[in-house]
PDB file of C-alpha atoms in Angstrom:
ATOM      1  CA  MET A   1      22.504  24.111 -15.415  1.00  0.00           C
ATOM      2  CA  ALA A   2      21.343  20.646 -14.384  1.00  0.00           C
ATOM      3  CA  GLN A   3      19.634  20.297 -11.048  1.00  0.00           C
ATOM      4  CA  SER A   4      20.799  17.520  -8.793  1.00  0.00           C
ATOM      5  CA  SER A   5      18.260  15.039  -7.478  1.00  0.00           C
ATOM      6  CA  PRO A   6      18.148  13.992  -3.807  1.00  0.00           C
ATOM      7  CA  TYR A   7      17.686  10.394  -5.018  1.00  0.00           C
ATOM      8  CA  VAL A   8      20.368   8.025  -6.231  1.00  0.00           C
ATOM      9  CA  PHE A   9      18.659   6.109  -9.028  1.00  0.00           C
ATOM     10  CA  ASP A  10      21.213   3.324  -9.451  1.00  0.00           C
ATOM     11  CA  VAL A  11      20.758   2.189  -5.846  1.00  0.00           C
ATOM     12  CA  TYR A  12      17.553   0.572  -4.575  1.00  0.00           C
ATOM     13  CA  GLN A  13      15.535   3.026  -2.498  1.00  0.00           C
ATOM     14  CA  PRO A  14      12.924   1.273  -0.335  1.00  0.00           C
ATOM     15  CA  ARG A  15       9.677   3.162  -0.043  1.00  0.00           C
ATOM     16  CA  ASN A  16       8.537   4.490   3.296  1.00  0.00           C
ATOM     17  CA  PRO A  17       4.752   4.049   3.321  1.00  0.00           C
ATOM     18  CA  LYS A  18       4.363   5.361   6.865  1.00  0.00           C
ATOM     19  CA  ALA A  19       5.650   8.775   5.793  1.00  0.00           C
ATOM     20  CA  SER A  20       2.839   9.411   3.283  1.00  0.00           C
ATOM     21  CA  ALA A  21      -0.100  11.654   4.086  1.00  0.00           C
ATOM     22  CA  TYR A  22      -2.498   8.955   2.860  1.00  0.00           C
ATOM     23  CA  TYR A  23      -1.072   6.381   5.299  1.00  0.00           C
ATOM     24  CA  LYS A  24      -1.254   8.842   8.202  1.00  0.00           C
ATOM     25  CA  CYS A  25      -4.841   9.734   7.328  1.00  0.00           C
ATOM     26  CA  VAL A  26      -5.920   6.069   7.226  1.00  0.00           C
ATOM     27  CA  GLU A  27      -4.053   5.262  10.434  1.00  0.00           C
ATOM     28  CA  ASN A  28      -5.373   8.275  12.355  1.00  0.00           C
ATOM     29  CA  HIS A  29      -9.010   8.257  11.189  1.00  0.00           C
ATOM     30  CA  PHE A  30      -9.851   4.627  10.419  1.00  0.00           C
ATOM     31  CA  GLU A  31     -11.387   3.899  13.831  1.00  0.00           C
ATOM     32  CA  GLU A  32     -13.395   7.138  13.671  1.00  0.00           C
ATOM     33  CA  LEU A  33     -14.829   6.097  10.317  1.00  0.00           C
ATOM     34  CA  GLU A  34     -15.707   2.647  11.611  1.00  0.00           C
ATOM     35  CA  GLN A  35     -17.570   4.111  14.609  1.00  0.00           C
ATOM     36  CA  ALA A  36     -19.439   6.694  12.536  1.00  0.00           C
ATOM     37  CA  TRP A  37     -20.295   4.369   9.640  1.00  0.00           C
ATOM     38  CA  ASP A  38     -23.731   3.191  10.788  1.00  0.00           C
ATOM     39  CA  ASP A  39     -24.982   6.694  11.593  1.00  0.00           C
ATOM     40  CA  MET A  40     -23.552   8.543   8.600  1.00  0.00           C
ATOM     41  CA  TYR A  41     -23.000   6.156   5.686  1.00  0.00           C
ATOM     42  CA  LYS A  42     -24.976   2.927   6.136  1.00  0.00           C
ATOM     43  CA  SER A  43     -28.121   4.198   4.410  1.00  0.00           C
ATOM     44  CA  ARG A  44     -26.150   5.252   1.321  1.00  0.00           C
ATOM     45  CA  TYR A  45     -23.353   2.640   1.079  1.00  0.00           C
ATOM     46  CA  GLY A  46     -24.665  -0.324   3.062  1.00  0.00           C
ATOM     47  CA  TYR A  47     -23.433  -2.049   6.188  1.00  0.00           C
ATOM     48  CA  TRP A  48     -19.801  -2.095   7.386  1.00  0.00           C
ATOM     49  CA  ARG A  49     -18.284  -5.227   5.857  1.00  0.00           C
ATOM     50  CA  THR A  50     -15.709  -7.222   7.802  1.00  0.00           C
ATOM     51  CA  TYR A  51     -13.611  -7.409   4.637  1.00  0.00           C
ATOM     52  CA  ILE A  52     -12.942  -3.671   5.032  1.00  0.00           C
ATOM     53  CA  MET A  53     -11.074  -4.406   8.248  1.00  0.00           C
ATOM     54  CA  THR A  54      -8.887  -6.965   6.462  1.00  0.00           C
ATOM     55  CA  VAL A  55      -8.045  -4.554   3.638  1.00  0.00           C
ATOM     56  CA  ILE A  56      -7.174  -1.691   5.970  1.00  0.00           C
ATOM     57  CA  TYR A  57      -5.066  -3.757   8.360  1.00  0.00           C
ATOM     58  CA  LYS A  58      -3.172  -5.342   5.465  1.00  0.00           C
ATOM     59  CA  TYR A  59      -2.603  -1.890   3.962  1.00  0.00           C
ATOM     60  CA  LEU A  60      -1.201  -0.593   7.267  1.00  0.00           C
ATOM     61  CA  ASP A  61       1.227  -3.566   7.317  1.00  0.00           C
ATOM     62  CA  CYS A  62       2.211  -3.171   3.640  1.00  0.00           C
ATOM     63  CA  GLY A  63       5.900  -2.488   3.091  1.00  0.00           C
ATOM     64  CA  ASP A  64       6.800  -2.991   6.758  1.00  0.00           C
ATOM     65  CA  LEU A  65       9.792  -5.300   7.272  1.00  0.00           C
ATOM     66  CA  HIS A  66       8.330  -6.471  10.602  1.00  0.00           C
ATOM     67  CA  PHE A  67       5.601  -8.339   8.717  1.00  0.00           C
ATOM     68  CA  GLY A  68       7.853 -10.288   6.376  1.00  0.00           C
ATOM     69  CA  PHE A  69      10.458  -9.712   3.727  1.00  0.00           C
ATOM     70  CA  ALA A  70      12.555 -11.345   1.039  1.00  0.00           C
ATOM     71  CA  ARG A  71      16.324 -11.073   0.923  1.00  0.00           C
ATOM     72  CA  VAL A  72      17.387  -9.951  -2.565  1.00  0.00           C
ATOM     73  CA  LYS A  73      20.986 -10.428  -3.688  1.00  0.00           C
ATOM     74  CA  CYS A  74      22.714  -9.185  -6.833  1.00  0.00           C
ATOM     75  CA  GLU A  75      24.567 -12.064  -8.468  1.00  0.00           C
ATOM     76  CA  ASP A  76      27.115  -9.702 -10.053  1.00  0.00           C
ATOM     77  CA  CYS A  77      28.252  -7.599  -7.109  1.00  0.00           C
ATOM     78  CA  GLY A  78      26.893  -9.576  -4.159  1.00  0.00           C
ATOM     79  CA  HIS A  79      24.994  -6.587  -2.707  1.00  0.00           C
ATOM     80  CA  GLU A  80      21.965  -7.611  -0.634  1.00  0.00           C
ATOM     81  CA  HIS A  81      18.897  -5.775   0.585  1.00  0.00           C
ATOM     82  CA  LEU A  82      15.615  -6.664   2.232  1.00  0.00           C
ATOM     83  CA  LEU A  83      12.412  -6.252   0.258  1.00  0.00           C
ATOM     84  CA  ALA A  84       9.293  -5.973   2.427  1.00  0.00           C
ATOM     85  CA  PHE A  85       6.196  -7.936   1.432  1.00  0.00           C
ATOM     86  CA  SER A  86       3.286  -5.976   0.016  1.00  0.00           C
ATOM     87  CA  CYS A  87      -0.408  -6.245   0.820  1.00  0.00           C
ATOM     88  CA  LYS A  88      -1.469  -6.789  -2.826  1.00  0.00           C
ATOM     89  CA  ARG A  89      -4.629  -4.753  -2.283  1.00  0.00           C
ATOM     90  CA  ARG A  90      -5.684  -3.047  -5.487  1.00  0.00           C
ATOM     91  CA  GLN A  91      -7.771   0.120  -5.382  1.00  0.00           C
ATOM     92  CA  PHE A  92      -6.860   0.884  -1.751  1.00  0.00           C
ATOM     93  CA  CYS A  93      -3.075   0.671  -1.537  1.00  0.00           C
ATOM     94  CA  PRO A  94      -1.496   3.141  -3.977  1.00  0.00           C
ATOM     95  CA  SER A  95       1.759   1.200  -4.282  1.00  0.00           C
ATOM     96  CA  CYS A  96       0.193  -2.204  -4.872  1.00  0.00           C
ATOM     97  CA  HIS A  97      -2.428  -0.760  -7.204  1.00  0.00           C
ATOM     98  CA  GLN A  98       0.220   0.924  -9.344  1.00  0.00           C
ATOM     99  CA  LYS A  99       2.242  -2.309  -9.540  1.00  0.00           C
ATOM    100  CA  ARG A 100      -0.826  -4.136 -10.889  1.00  0.00           C
ATOM    101  CA  VAL A 101      -1.602  -1.373 -13.392  1.00  0.00           C
ATOM    102  CA  VAL A 102       1.922  -1.545 -14.794  1.00  0.00           C
ATOM    103  CA  GLU A 103       1.956  -5.347 -14.735  1.00  0.00           C
ATOM    104  CA  TYR A 104      -1.296  -5.777 -16.631  1.00  0.00           C
ATOM    105  CA  SER A 105      -1.036  -2.796 -18.954  1.00  0.00           C
ATOM    106  CA  GLY A 106       1.286  -4.785 -21.237  1.00  0.00           C
ATOM    107  CA  CYS A 107      -1.418  -7.427 -21.691  1.00  0.00           C
ATOM    108  CA  LEU A 108      -3.924  -5.070 -23.286  1.00  0.00           C
ATOM    109  CA  PRO A 109      -4.026  -4.908 -27.084  1.00  0.00           C
ATOM    110  CA  MET A 110      -2.931  -1.614 -28.592  1.00  0.00           C
ATOM    111  CA  PHE A 111      -5.365  -0.203 -31.183  1.00  0.00           C
TER     112      PHE A 111
END
């Protein structure tokens, strides 16, 4: 007996980054980490870089339609949907990192 999936795979399903546990953890504890950095981590990992703020804020805006989107339209059926811009931050944003892994994996020679 085949199990039915809650997802419809022939229809675009936008991701919901704010629903992930990772997103909630970053959003809820980022300021705590920033305040505790000098006391707990500076001696081991160095000073708090301002670039970290940029990466985290861009990650929190990633996939949110309020921060920009592209309108995508199917030429065959005319169906349209909005595609939210991504942050393009590798190593920190799971979605953007995975896109880059898939994109560049075809460029590597197979031995």
